[in-house]
Amino acid sequence: MLLISCPNCGSRDETEFHYGGQAHVPYPENPAALDDRQWAQFLFYRDNTKGAFAERWLHSTGCRQWFNMLRDTVTYEIQAVYPMGGGRPDRAAPAPESGTASTAPDSTTTGTAAPDVSGTGTGSASTTAPEGATE
Amino acid sequence: MADTAALNGINGLREIRRSPASHLTAAMEAGSVEGTVTLKEGPFQTMVGLRVDPRSEEGARVAALAGGLPARCGEVGGADGVSVLWLGPSEFLVVAPEEAHDSLGGDLIGSLGAALGGAPGQVVDLSANRTTFELSGTRARAVLEKGCSLDLHRRSFPPGTALSTEVGNIPLVLEKTGEESFRLFPRASFADFLGRWLLDAMREYASPEVP
């Protein structure tokens, strides 16, 4: 259970809040000028940050106000709470890697992208995923 | 629940009005332990949802009429039997006796609407939106603490304050009216569940305390 510090109400349980997704996603200046791909990018594509992530929250059971929060997606540490419309605080630098964790070979569990097992010498015979190729 | 026979409702509808937890009246009487913890549903209230910027000119007009708007979370404004509960920076709940309702001879809603005028904001009659539970007794706080994560000790929740929070996973406004008395304002549709939840939480205090 997170203990979230609402700017209006003080510390409250996470169950009183609703998550509002990534913060600072600007509405396109001229939506009609976008093609389908760009529109889809705006609507559906969000960062998948590992580390400090700016997100919107709504205190739905309390003051019913939106606010922004800078939260570490790994440790769940809440680094900053700041009002809507405010800029992202500089307390934590944005993590350089975003959304690329799943392509790293050591994070896959299927054998398709697994690196060849060194020292076996019988790579052609192993049609199935080699045991121990991915831990 | 509240049998105010002197009042003549609109078109006689007042006579057949039933409060949301009226079917629990007998259970609440049976489940109450006099002096330890008692639960009952309060009388009908006139409730007004108020949205106005308190720093604006119209906010000052409304505040003068309502007896003062609360400035921050927890505060309760109002005067002369009218409570103004803080729900948000520009959102308030006015709770007044039933007689203040315009259909029963009062003028609370109409005068609030007139004070707001055409300015941005709203004055909405929410009298049927919420019901009132009155929980009191030496164990009242212990009952609430079973389902509320806020610090209900008087150092942080003194009498005369109100917070919107959850009790038993039900969103409500919790007002502390005295040292050992609380008013809970859940939505009407949650009244049955919350009433039974509170009765269940009170049940242990009917038994003699095991040392």
PDB file of N, CA, C and O in Angstrom, chain A residues 19 22-23 25 44-50 53 88 98-99:
ATOM      1  N   TYR A  19      -5.142   6.261 -10.635  1.00  0.00           N
ATOM      2  CA  TYR A  19      -3.974   6.523 -11.462  1.00  0.00           C
ATOM      3  C   TYR A  19      -4.417   7.129 -12.775  1.00  0.00           C
ATOM      4  O   TYR A  19      -5.413   6.704 -13.365  1.00  0.00           O
ATOM      5  N   GLN A  22       0.615   8.585 -17.715  1.00  0.00           N
ATOM      6  CA  GLN A  22       1.807   9.423 -17.823  1.00  0.00           C
ATOM      7  C   GLN A  22       1.445  10.904 -17.859  1.00  0.00           C
ATOM      8  O   GLN A  22       0.482  11.310 -18.508  1.00  0.00           O
ATOM      9  N   ALA A  23       2.206  11.708 -17.171  1.00  0.00           N
ATOM     10  CA  ALA A  23       1.988  13.155 -17.185  1.00  0.00           C
ATOM     11  C   ALA A  23       2.775  13.789 -18.314  1.00  0.00           C
ATOM     12  O   ALA A  23       3.633  13.159 -18.924  1.00  0.00           O
ATOM     13  N   VAL A  25       1.939  14.742 -21.355  1.00  0.00           N
ATOM     14  CA  VAL A  25       1.719  14.333 -22.743  1.00  0.00           C
ATOM     15  C   VAL A  25       0.894  15.450 -23.381  1.00  0.00           C
ATOM     16  O   VAL A  25      -0.298  15.576 -23.129  1.00  0.00           O
ATOM     17  N   PHE A  44      -2.109   6.315 -27.753  1.00  0.00           N
ATOM     18  CA  PHE A  44      -1.874   5.017 -27.131  1.00  0.00           C
ATOM     19  C   PHE A  44      -0.441   4.768 -26.690  1.00  0.00           C
ATOM     20  O   PHE A  44      -0.219   3.869 -25.894  1.00  0.00           O
ATOM     21  N   TYR A  45       0.516   5.507 -27.194  1.00  0.00           N
ATOM     22  CA  TYR A  45       1.906   5.167 -26.928  1.00  0.00           C
ATOM     23  C   TYR A  45       2.424   5.967 -25.745  1.00  0.00           C
ATOM     24  O   TYR A  45       2.384   7.187 -25.747  1.00  0.00           O
ATOM     25  N   ARG A  46       2.866   5.242 -24.738  1.00  0.00           N
ATOM     26  CA  ARG A  46       3.380   5.898 -23.540  1.00  0.00           C
ATOM     27  C   ARG A  46       4.743   5.305 -23.202  1.00  0.00           C
ATOM     28  O   ARG A  46       5.057   4.172 -23.567  1.00  0.00           O
ATOM     29  N   ASP A  47       5.506   6.080 -22.451  1.00  0.00           N
ATOM     30  CA  ASP A  47       6.808   5.590 -22.012  1.00  0.00           C
ATOM     31  C   ASP A  47       6.626   4.447 -21.040  1.00  0.00           C
ATOM     32  O   ASP A  47       5.621   4.368 -20.328  1.00  0.00           O
ATOM     33  N   ASN A  48       7.608   3.583 -21.046  1.00  0.00           N
ATOM     34  CA  ASN A  48       7.606   2.480 -20.079  1.00  0.00           C
ATOM     35  C   ASN A  48       8.894   2.589 -19.273  1.00  0.00           C
ATOM     36  O   ASN A  48       9.784   1.763 -19.372  1.00  0.00           O
ATOM     37  N   THR A  49       8.976   3.642 -18.525  1.00  0.00           N
ATOM     38  CA  THR A  49      10.229   4.032 -17.897  1.00  0.00           C
ATOM     39  C   THR A  49      10.574   3.114 -16.743  1.00  0.00           C
ATOM     40  O   THR A  49       9.711   2.740 -15.961  1.00  0.00           O
ATOM     41  N   LYS A  50      11.845   2.777 -16.661  1.00  0.00           N
ATOM     42  CA  LYS A  50      12.368   2.104 -15.480  1.00  0.00           C
ATOM     43  C   LYS A  50      13.118   3.152 -14.670  1.00  0.00           C
ATOM     44  O   LYS A  50      14.149   3.651 -15.083  1.00  0.00           O
ATOM     45  N   PHE A  53       9.406   8.355 -12.904  1.00  0.00           N
ATOM     46  CA  PHE A  53       8.362   8.460 -13.920  1.00  0.00           C
ATOM     47  C   PHE A  53       7.353   9.506 -13.443  1.00  0.00           C
ATOM     48  O   PHE A  53       6.852   9.435 -12.317  1.00  0.00           O
ATOM     49  N   ARG A  88       7.995  19.429 -14.654  1.00  0.00           N
ATOM     50  CA  ARG A  88       8.563  18.307 -13.924  1.00  0.00           C
ATOM     51  C   ARG A  88       9.755  18.757 -13.102  1.00  0.00           C
ATOM     52  O   ARG A  88      10.663  19.415 -13.610  1.00  0.00           O
ATOM     53  N   SER A  98      14.271   3.641 -21.871  1.00  0.00           N
ATOM     54  CA  SER A  98      12.821   3.614 -21.697  1.00  0.00           C
ATOM     55  C   SER A  98      12.239   2.669 -22.735  1.00  0.00           C
ATOM     56  O   SER A  98      12.439   2.812 -23.924  1.00  0.00           O
ATOM     57  N   GLY A  99      11.518   1.714 -22.267  1.00  0.00           N
ATOM     58  CA  GLY A  99      10.776   0.839 -23.153  1.00  0.00           C
ATOM     59  C   GLY A  99      11.633  -0.141 -23.926  1.00  0.00           C
ATOM     60  O   GLY A  99      11.160  -0.750 -24.870  1.00  0.00           O
TER      61      GLY A  99
END
